[in-house]
Amino acid sequence: MSRDDGFAVADVDSGYFEDAKLRDLWQRLHDPDQMARAVVLHQATVLASWRQGGRVTVTQACPLWASVDADVLEALMAVKLLDRGGRLPVASWTEWFGAAQNRREIRRESGRLGGLASGRARATSTSDGEAKVKQPLTDAEPVRPSVRPSVRPSVPTVLPRAGRAVAKATGETTGCVRCGGEATDGNPYQALPDGRVKHRFSPCPGKVSGNGRVHVPAAPDDELFV
């Protein structure tokens, strides 16, 4: 057996001294000194067995300051607190120690499964994190804005650009010089140098003609969409 099979704390019935076998033991010994020695020997055997994780003999468990008296030992065997080998009876040992051992195995298995699940979660998190980590920009690398926003904004927004301003869809504007349409959440106006406005993104949300094409009236100073 392994010391890992044992317990540092034993399960002991709080009604130990009221047990019927102890009453039978007293009837046999009927002597306080012998009764005390018998109780010490029995409890020493119980605790040593729990500590070792297996049934040990009363001789092995006997404290250094005590001795195994033959009459006391015979009485313990007679009332079935110990078997003929000087060990705890198999039935009572299995009932008490076996139940505790089963509880421990359940906890170990639960902890093992929990550890595996936690490990898998950490591995997944680390893998995803490494995949999403971006290298920091160096001084030699310019910052390049995205051509289009990754998520359509709920409020009209455009990336600022030198020499240009964003025109608001107000009464001051006369419509896009390309399509004559109004600004939308996804395609706001952009001011041209001469004060007119056009839609920021292509295609314009203009009127569709009969041939299914967007009507784009000619306009001077026409600029490419960006």
XYZ file of N, CA and C in Angstrom:
678
model
N 0.838 -1.183 0.000
C 0.000 0.000 0.000
C 0.879 1.241 0.000
N 0.368 2.383 -0.441
C 1.093 3.640 -0.489
C 0.574 4.582 0.587
N 1.472 5.453 1.054
C 1.038 6.430 2.050
C -0.003 7.379 1.455
N -0.002 7.484 0.115
C -1.006 8.330 -0.522
C -2.407 7.751 -0.372
N -2.483 6.444 -0.041
C -3.788 5.820 0.140
C -4.403 6.163 1.484
N -3.600 6.658 2.395
C -4.088 6.945 3.741
C -4.673 8.342 3.882
N -5.131 8.630 5.097
C -5.737 9.917 5.412
C -5.058 10.509 6.643
N -4.866 11.808 6.630
C -4.314 12.482 7.804
C -5.379 12.640 8.887
N -6.638 12.603 8.478
C -7.759 12.746 9.408
C -8.682 11.544 9.225
N -9.012 10.879 10.316
C -9.877 9.693 10.260
C -11.319 10.051 10.580
N -12.242 9.291 10.012
C -13.656 9.425 10.361
C -13.917 8.577 11.600
N -14.299 9.236 12.678
C -14.577 8.537 13.932
C -15.995 8.868 14.371
N -16.736 7.848 14.731
C -18.117 8.035 15.177
C -18.135 8.796 16.497
N -18.921 9.887 16.533
C -19.007 10.673 17.773
C -19.693 9.897 18.898
N -20.381 8.824 18.541
C -21.015 7.988 19.565
C -20.177 6.769 19.920
N -18.860 6.905 19.728
C -17.951 5.771 19.957
C -18.124 5.145 21.342
N -18.158 5.953 22.368
C -18.219 5.415 23.733
C -19.595 4.865 24.100
N -20.576 5.088 23.229
C -21.902 4.526 23.452
C -22.127 3.273 22.606
N -21.113 2.859 21.863
C -21.244 1.708 20.986
C -21.528 0.428 21.788
N -22.365 -0.431 21.218
C -22.748 -1.666 21.916
C -21.545 -2.567 22.171
N -20.564 -2.557 21.261
C -19.383 -3.401 21.446
C -18.540 -2.919 22.622
N -18.498 -1.618 22.848
C -17.760 -1.108 24.011
C -18.467 -1.492 25.308
N -19.783 -1.494 25.263
C -20.536 -1.922 26.461
C -20.266 -3.409 26.746
N -20.221 -4.208 25.663
C -19.889 -5.628 25.846
C -18.468 -5.781 26.372
N -17.567 -4.926 25.884
C -16.176 -4.976 26.345
C -16.083 -4.684 27.840
N -16.840 -3.717 28.307
C -16.840 -3.392 29.742
C -17.377 -4.550 30.566
N -18.408 -5.206 30.039
C -18.965 -6.338 30.766
C -17.938 -7.466 30.898
N -17.068 -7.598 29.955
C -16.047 -8.643 30.021
C -14.905 -8.247 30.960
N -14.444 -7.026 30.835
C -13.287 -6.607 31.630
C -13.689 -6.157 33.034
N -14.681 -5.333 33.092
C -15.202 -4.797 34.354
C -14.069 -4.269 35.246
N -13.119 -3.619 34.600
C -11.994 -3.035 35.333
C -11.618 -1.731 34.606
N -11.650 -0.596 35.311
C -11.393 0.685 34.648
C -10.027 0.751 33.974
N -8.979 0.235 34.606
C -7.635 0.297 34.017
C -7.554 -0.537 32.740
N -8.066 -1.752 32.800
C -8.039 -2.587 31.609
C -8.926 -2.014 30.497
N -10.057 -1.444 30.918
C -10.961 -0.830 29.930
C -10.264 0.332 29.236
N -9.548 1.136 29.982
C -8.831 2.271 29.392
C -7.755 1.784 28.423
N -7.015 0.733 28.812
C -5.982 0.189 27.924
C -6.609 -0.380 26.644
N -7.758 -1.034 26.786
C -8.427 -1.616 25.621
C -8.869 -0.523 24.641
N -9.417 0.557 25.187
C -9.868 1.660 24.336
C -8.683 2.299 23.613
N -7.565 2.496 24.334
C -6.369 3.083 23.721
C -5.856 2.188 22.596
N -5.791 0.887 22.840
C -5.299 -0.019 21.810
C -6.208 -0.033 20.579
N -7.509 -0.024 20.827
C -8.437 -0.047 19.695
C -8.352 1.243 18.890
N -8.354 2.386 19.571
C -8.275 3.660 18.852
C -6.935 3.828 18.144
N -5.857 3.340 18.762
C -4.541 3.397 18.108
C -4.557 2.586 16.818
N -5.227 1.445 16.847
C -5.320 0.602 15.648
C -6.160 1.279 14.574
N -7.247 1.915 14.990
C -8.098 2.640 14.037
C -7.314 3.762 13.358
N -6.653 4.613 14.161
C -5.956 5.772 13.606
C -4.766 5.364 12.734
N -4.021 4.355 13.177
C -2.875 3.894 12.392
C -3.328 3.315 11.055
N -4.453 2.620 11.049
C -4.968 2.040 9.807
C -5.396 3.137 8.831
N -6.059 4.161 9.333
C -6.454 5.279 8.473
C -5.222 6.004 7.935
N -4.224 6.159 8.771
C -3.017 6.862 8.325
C -2.277 6.077 7.247
N -2.225 4.759 7.395
C -1.506 3.922 6.439
C -2.332 3.590 5.199
N -3.642 3.734 5.297
C -4.494 3.387 4.172
C -4.759 1.899 4.075
N -4.586 1.164 5.148
C -4.827 -0.280 5.173
C -4.862 -0.764 6.607
N -5.434 -1.921 6.830
C -5.574 -2.446 8.197
C -4.212 -2.879 8.746
N -3.811 -2.290 9.848
C -2.567 -2.672 10.513
C -2.922 -3.460 11.779
N -1.970 -4.159 12.338
C -2.219 -4.957 13.540
C -2.143 -4.079 14.778
N -2.760 -4.534 15.824
C -2.737 -3.793 17.086
C -1.313 -3.681 17.618
N -0.489 -4.661 17.352
C 0.909 -4.600 17.790
C 1.663 -3.503 17.053
N 1.405 -3.361 15.760
C 2.048 -2.310 14.981
C 1.571 -0.923 15.400
N 0.315 -0.839 15.816
C -0.272 0.458 16.158
C -0.070 0.842 17.616
N 0.341 -0.070 18.463
C 0.454 0.179 19.898
C 1.400 1.349 20.179
N 0.970 2.346 20.955
C 1.858 3.458 21.312
C 3.080 2.955 22.082
N 4.186 3.711 22.015
C 5.421 3.299 22.672
C 5.266 3.180 24.176
N 4.394 3.964 24.781
C 4.249 3.972 26.231
C 3.234 2.937 26.724
N 2.642 2.155 25.787
C 1.643 1.149 26.175
C 2.149 -0.237 25.794
N 1.414 -1.230 26.206
C 1.750 -2.618 25.873
C 0.470 -3.363 25.535
N 0.610 -4.444 24.745
C -0.554 -5.241 24.343
C -0.729 -6.353 25.364
N -1.648 -6.132 26.287
C -1.941 -7.122 27.310
C -2.770 -8.246 26.697
N -2.411 -9.477 26.974
C -3.089 -10.639 26.379
C -4.560 -10.676 26.740
N -4.910 -10.407 27.996
C -6.317 -10.438 28.408
C -7.120 -9.346 27.701
N -6.514 -8.170 27.623
C -7.191 -7.055 26.953
C -7.376 -7.378 25.470
N -6.346 -7.909 24.835
C -6.423 -8.255 23.416
C -7.494 -9.312 23.168
N -7.563 -10.304 24.053
C -8.571 -11.360 23.912
C -9.969 -10.789 24.027
N -10.147 -9.824 24.921
C -11.468 -9.208 25.095
C -11.854 -8.408 23.842
N -10.897 -7.685 23.263
C -11.176 -6.909 22.048
C -11.584 -7.819 20.893
N -10.959 -8.975 20.815
C -11.310 -9.925 19.765
C -12.667 -10.562 20.035
N -12.951 -10.806 21.297
C -14.200 -11.477 21.662
C -15.431 -10.636 21.308
N -15.311 -9.315 21.490
C -16.458 -8.440 21.175
C -16.404 -7.943 19.734
N -15.448 -8.446 18.941
C -15.317 -8.165 17.513
C -14.928 -6.711 17.204
N -14.207 -6.072 18.147
C -13.600 -4.788 17.831
C -12.321 -5.013 17.019
N -11.694 -6.174 17.202
C -10.556 -6.606 16.394
C -10.811 -8.041 15.950
N -10.216 -8.396 14.793
C -10.371 -9.783 14.355
C -9.256 -10.643 14.956
N -9.210 -11.898 14.588
C -8.231 -12.822 15.172
C -6.795 -12.503 14.756
N -6.661 -11.679 13.758
C -5.315 -11.250 13.362
C -4.878 -9.979 14.054
N -5.731 -9.467 14.951
C -5.397 -8.229 15.656
C -5.630 -6.982 14.823
N -6.416 -7.104 13.762
C -6.726 -5.983 12.876
C -8.202 -5.592 13.005
N -8.541 -4.460 12.440
C -9.946 -4.054 12.408
C -10.707 -5.025 11.516
N -11.917 -5.400 11.883
C -12.707 -6.315 11.059
C -12.930 -5.738 9.656
N -12.924 -6.603 8.662
C -13.049 -6.168 7.274
C -14.346 -5.407 7.037
N -15.436 -5.870 7.595
C -16.742 -5.249 7.345
C -16.772 -3.802 7.819
N -16.363 -3.561 9.061
C -16.393 -2.193 9.588
C -15.362 -1.313 8.881
N -14.196 -1.888 8.532
C -13.170 -1.131 7.833
C -13.661 -0.673 6.451
N -14.307 -1.566 5.739
C -14.819 -1.232 4.412
C -15.919 -0.184 4.503
N -16.760 -0.316 5.512
C -17.869 0.628 5.666
C -17.363 2.048 5.897
N -16.361 2.200 6.757
C -15.876 3.532 7.105
C -14.799 4.030 6.144
N -13.726 3.283 6.008
C -12.613 3.737 5.173
C -12.982 3.699 3.686
N -13.706 2.661 3.272
C -14.074 2.552 1.864
C -14.918 3.725 1.396
N -15.850 4.161 2.246
C -16.692 5.302 1.875
C -15.855 6.569 1.713
N -14.909 6.785 2.638
C -14.049 7.973 2.548
C -13.157 7.905 1.315
N -12.674 6.726 0.999
C -11.819 6.555 -0.171
C -12.580 6.842 -1.459
N -13.826 6.427 -1.522
C -14.652 6.701 -2.704
C -14.888 8.192 -2.870
N -15.154 8.872 -1.763
C -15.358 10.320 -1.832
C -14.102 11.013 -2.355
N -12.949 10.569 -1.893
C -11.698 11.179 -2.332
C -11.462 10.945 -3.824
N -11.746 9.737 -4.307
C -11.547 9.449 -5.721
C -12.456 10.299 -6.598
N -13.671 10.531 -6.110
C -14.603 11.382 -6.857
C -14.060 12.802 -6.936
N -13.517 13.313 -5.814
C -12.950 14.657 -5.817
C -11.734 14.737 -6.738
N -10.894 13.699 -6.707
C -9.717 13.695 -7.577
C -10.113 13.715 -9.048
N -11.094 12.898 -9.397
C -11.527 12.836 -10.785
C -12.150 14.153 -11.220
N -12.935 14.746 -10.306
C -13.534 16.042 -10.610
C -12.455 17.098 -10.817
N -11.429 17.074 -9.945
C -10.332 18.023 -10.099
C -9.551 17.792 -11.377
N -9.362 16.513 -11.747
C -8.635 16.206 -12.971
C -9.381 16.715 -14.201
N -10.687 16.469 -14.229
C -11.483 16.934 -15.365
C -11.521 18.451 -15.414
N -11.632 19.072 -14.230
C -11.621 20.530 -14.201
C -10.307 21.104 -14.682
N -9.193 20.437 -14.306
C -7.884 20.885 -14.762
C -7.723 20.762 -16.263
N -8.230 19.658 -16.835
C -8.156 19.477 -18.278
C -8.956 20.544 -19.012
N -10.157 20.820 -18.491
C -10.998 21.843 -19.125
C -10.347 23.212 -19.034
N -9.758 23.508 -17.872
C -9.085 24.796 -17.703
C -7.884 24.915 -18.625
N -7.139 23.803 -18.764
C -5.980 23.814 -19.653
C -6.377 24.047 -21.098
N -7.459 23.389 -21.509
C -7.924 23.581 -22.889
C -8.362 25.025 -23.114
N -9.034 25.601 -22.118
C -9.496 26.985 -22.247
C -8.317 27.950 -22.338
N -7.277 27.697 -21.510
C -6.096 28.561 -21.557
C -5.376 28.427 -22.893
N -5.282 27.177 -23.389
C -4.604 26.954 -24.663
C -5.342 27.653 -25.799
N -6.670 27.564 -25.784
C -7.465 28.218 -26.818
C -7.321 29.725 -26.747
N -7.357 30.255 -25.507
C -7.218 31.691 -25.310
C -5.860 32.179 -25.776
N -4.818 31.417 -25.447
C -3.461 31.808 -25.852
C -3.314 31.764 -27.360
N -3.867 30.699 -27.980
C -3.777 30.567 -29.436
C -4.482 31.711 -30.134
N -5.696 32.036 -29.683
C -6.442 33.138 -30.278
C -5.726 34.455 -30.055
N -5.172 34.615 -28.857
C -4.478 35.863 -28.532
C -3.261 36.070 -29.395
N -2.494 34.997 -29.620
C -1.312 35.117 -30.456
C -1.689 35.440 -31.892
N -2.819 34.881 -32.343
C -3.232 35.126 -33.713
C -3.680 36.568 -33.911
N -4.171 37.204 -32.828
C -4.714 38.556 -32.954
C -3.709 39.638 -32.574
N -2.566 39.264 -32.047
C -1.582 40.254 -31.627
C -0.985 40.928 -32.855
N -0.942 42.236 -32.857
C -0.347 42.971 -33.952
C 1.000 43.507 -33.506
N 1.979 43.469 -34.404
C 3.292 43.992 -34.102
C 3.220 45.508 -34.035
N 3.867 46.122 -33.068
C 3.832 47.581 -32.972
C 4.528 48.229 -34.157
N 4.026 49.412 -34.564
C 4.627 50.133 -35.671
C 5.966 50.702 -35.270
N 6.899 50.713 -36.197
C 8.188 51.332 -35.949
C 8.172 52.740 -36.517
N 9.220 53.517 -36.226
C 9.289 54.895 -36.728
C 9.351 54.938 -38.238
N 9.858 53.855 -38.849
C 10.012 53.838 -40.303
C 8.721 53.492 -41.032
N 7.704 53.034 -40.294
C 6.455 52.612 -40.915
C 5.400 53.683 -40.732
N 4.857 54.256 -41.835
C 3.819 55.286 -41.708
C 2.502 54.662 -41.283
N 1.684 55.463 -40.649
C 0.353 55.016 -40.250
C -0.577 55.217 -41.422
N -1.159 54.135 -41.933
C -2.040 54.202 -43.095
C -3.479 53.962 -42.655
N -4.346 54.946 -42.838
C -5.751 54.752 -42.458
C -6.426 53.755 -43.367
N -7.441 53.102 -42.873
C -8.204 52.149 -43.673
C -8.962 52.884 -44.763
N -9.132 52.217 -45.907
C -9.881 52.838 -47.000
C -11.337 52.976 -46.625
N -11.876 51.942 -46.003
C -13.264 51.957 -45.546
C -13.325 51.573 -44.082
N -14.276 52.125 -43.346
C -14.411 51.689 -41.954
C -14.848 50.234 -41.900
N -14.372 49.475 -40.901
C -14.698 48.061 -40.796
C -16.143 47.832 -40.404
N -16.748 48.785 -39.708
C -18.141 48.679 -39.290
C -18.858 49.935 -39.727
N -19.999 49.787 -40.348
C -20.750 50.961 -40.792
C -21.170 51.788 -39.590
N -20.793 53.052 -39.516
C -21.125 53.868 -38.345
C -22.586 54.272 -38.345
N -23.106 54.500 -37.151
C -24.481 54.968 -37.028
C -24.582 56.463 -37.251
N -23.458 57.185 -37.088
C -23.402 58.620 -37.337
C -22.468 58.834 -38.518
N -22.787 59.639 -39.495
C -21.919 59.826 -40.659
C -20.543 60.281 -40.245
N -19.524 59.491 -40.599
C -18.146 59.846 -40.289
C -17.276 59.526 -41.481
N -16.207 60.306 -41.690
C -15.205 60.037 -42.706
C -13.859 60.286 -42.099
N -12.860 59.659 -42.653
C -11.511 59.891 -42.169
C -11.035 61.247 -42.678
N -10.486 62.105 -41.829
C -10.030 63.435 -42.261
C -8.892 63.306 -43.263
N -8.815 64.289 -44.117
C -7.769 64.287 -45.127
C -7.337 65.728 -45.366
N -6.041 65.951 -45.582
C -5.504 67.310 -45.713
C -6.187 68.045 -46.855
N -6.617 69.303 -46.610
C -7.191 70.140 -47.658
C -8.656 69.890 -47.905
N -9.289 68.961 -47.153
C -10.691 68.663 -47.358
C -11.439 68.722 -46.049
N -12.737 68.994 -46.148
C -13.582 69.033 -44.959
C -14.819 68.219 -45.229
N -15.501 67.788 -44.172
C -16.719 67.005 -44.292
C -17.900 67.945 -44.267
N -18.706 67.907 -45.297
C -19.892 68.758 -45.352
C -21.036 68.078 -44.654
N -21.769 68.818 -43.860
C -22.910 68.267 -43.145
C -24.141 68.318 -44.037
N -24.978 67.316 -43.858
C -26.218 67.258 -44.643
C -27.220 68.218 -44.043
N -27.080 69.509 -44.375
C -27.972 70.533 -43.840
C -28.601 71.291 -45.004
N -29.337 72.343 -44.684
C -29.945 73.150 -45.725
C -28.931 73.922 -46.532
N -27.663 73.984 -46.055
C -26.639 74.732 -46.779
C -26.161 73.980 -48.027
N -26.433 72.674 -48.112
C -25.971 71.891 -49.253
C -27.076 71.784 -50.288
N -26.680 71.633 -51.543
C -27.649 71.547 -52.627
C -27.697 70.162 -53.235
N -27.056 69.201 -52.643
C -27.052 67.844 -53.149
C -25.731 67.500 -53.803
N -25.506 66.224 -53.962
C -24.258 65.723 -54.529
C -24.130 66.169 -55.987
N -22.938 66.700 -56.364
C -22.734 67.160 -57.730
C -22.748 66.001 -58.710
N -22.631 64.801 -58.243
C -22.624 63.636 -59.115
C -24.034 63.118 -59.382
N -24.780 62.945 -58.271
C -26.088 62.309 -58.440
C -27.247 63.168 -57.972
N -26.940 64.266 -57.299
C -28.001 65.113 -56.791
C -28.685 64.560 -55.562
N -28.216 63.399 -55.092
C -28.851 62.764 -53.943
C -28.410 63.361 -52.614
N -29.112 62.953 -51.565
C -28.797 63.429 -50.224
C -27.770 62.513 -49.566
N -27.128 63.046 -48.526
C -26.160 62.247 -47.765
C -26.896 61.171 -46.973
N -26.257 60.056 -46.783
C -26.813 58.955 -45.982
C -25.853 58.622 -44.856
N -26.334 57.776 -43.925
C -25.465 57.366 -42.807
C -24.211 56.677 -43.314
N -24.370 55.837 -44.322
C -23.230 55.087 -44.822
C -22.428 55.824 -45.887
N -22.947 56.934 -46.419
C -22.257 57.678 -47.475
C -22.483 59.171 -47.263
N -21.739 59.795 -46.362
C -21.932 61.212 -46.062
C -21.351 62.099 -47.171
N -21.643 63.409 -47.076
C -21.092 64.366 -48.018
C -19.625 64.650 -47.725
N -18.942 65.084 -48.792
C -17.580 65.584 -48.653
C -17.504 66.893 -49.443
N -16.923 67.915 -48.835
C -16.857 69.231 -49.481
C -15.760 69.262 -50.530
N -16.073 69.869 -51.661
C -15.092 70.103 -52.704
C -14.474 71.483 -52.512
N -13.332 71.754 -53.112
C -12.680 73.063 -52.920
C -13.547 74.258 -53.307
N -14.482 74.075 -54.288
C -15.301 75.211 -54.734
C -16.570 75.366 -53.886
N -16.713 74.592 -52.838
C -17.857 74.736 -51.953
C -18.975 73.771 -52.211
N -18.968 73.091 -53.351
C -19.989 72.095 -53.614
C -19.691 70.822 -52.811
N -20.599 69.883 -52.868
C -20.429 68.639 -52.103
C -20.657 67.443 -53.010
N -20.078 66.355 -52.640
C -20.303 65.097 -53.327
C -20.334 63.987 -52.275
N -20.831 62.817 -52.660
C -20.831 61.692 -51.734
C -19.413 61.198 -51.500
N -19.174 60.785 -50.278
C -17.809 60.370 -49.884
C -17.409 59.051 -50.540
N -18.348 58.095 -50.651
C -17.995 56.765 -51.155
C -18.732 56.464 -52.464
N -18.155 55.587 -53.242
C -18.742 55.144 -54.513
C -19.382 53.767 -54.314
N -20.587 53.516 -54.965
C -21.294 54.446 -55.874
C -22.195 55.384 -55.097
N -22.596 56.480 -55.778
C -23.540 57.409 -55.142
C -24.902 56.733 -54.991
N -25.639 57.094 -53.983
C -27.004 56.554 -53.837
C -27.995 57.408 -54.621
N -27.682 57.672 -55.951
C -28.514 58.553 -56.761
C -29.709 57.857 -57.352
N -30.376 58.571 -58.228
C -31.553 58.012 -58.870
C -31.144 56.998 -59.923
N -31.885 55.945 -60.045
C -31.613 54.899 -61.027
C -32.491 55.133 -62.250
N -31.865 55.157 -63.419
C -32.617 55.386 -64.656
C -33.276 54.096 -65.117
N -33.951 54.204 -66.236
C -34.658 53.039 -66.736
C -33.757 51.886 -67.104
N -32.526 52.189 -67.499
C -31.610 51.103 -67.862
C -30.903 50.520 -66.650
N -31.271 50.935 -65.453
C -30.687 50.372 -64.243
C -29.389 51.014 -63.820
N -28.986 52.073 -64.507
C -27.734 52.727 -64.152
C -28.006 53.967 -63.299
N -27.043 54.285 -62.494
C -27.161 55.487 -61.656
C -26.903 56.710 -62.511
N -27.804 57.678 -62.437
C -27.654 58.899 -63.219
C -26.601 59.776 -62.555
N -25.533 60.096 -63.279
C -24.454 60.942 -62.765
C -24.291 62.135 -63.700
N -24.853 63.283 -63.405
C -24.738 64.453 -64.274
C -23.291 64.931 -64.342
N -22.930 65.482 -65.473
C -21.564 66.003 -65.636
C -21.373 67.186 -64.716
N -20.184 67.326 -64.213
C -19.879 68.434 -63.324
C -18.406 68.769 -63.467
N -18.087 70.076 -63.458
C -16.669 70.439 -63.546
C -15.944 70.039 -62.274
N -14.626 69.985 -62.388
C -13.778 69.670 -61.243
C -14.177 68.343 -60.622
N -14.591 67.412 -61.475
C -14.989 66.104 -60.960
C -13.776 65.408 -60.339
N -13.978 64.797 -59.142
C -12.878 64.153 -58.451
C -13.188 62.679 -58.258
N -12.166 61.887 -58.152
C -12.341 60.459 -57.890
C -12.825 60.239 -56.488
N -13.584 59.144 -56.304
C -13.971 58.762 -54.960
C -12.757 58.219 -54.254
N -12.682 58.426 -52.951
C -11.569 57.897 -52.142
C -12.136 57.147 -50.972
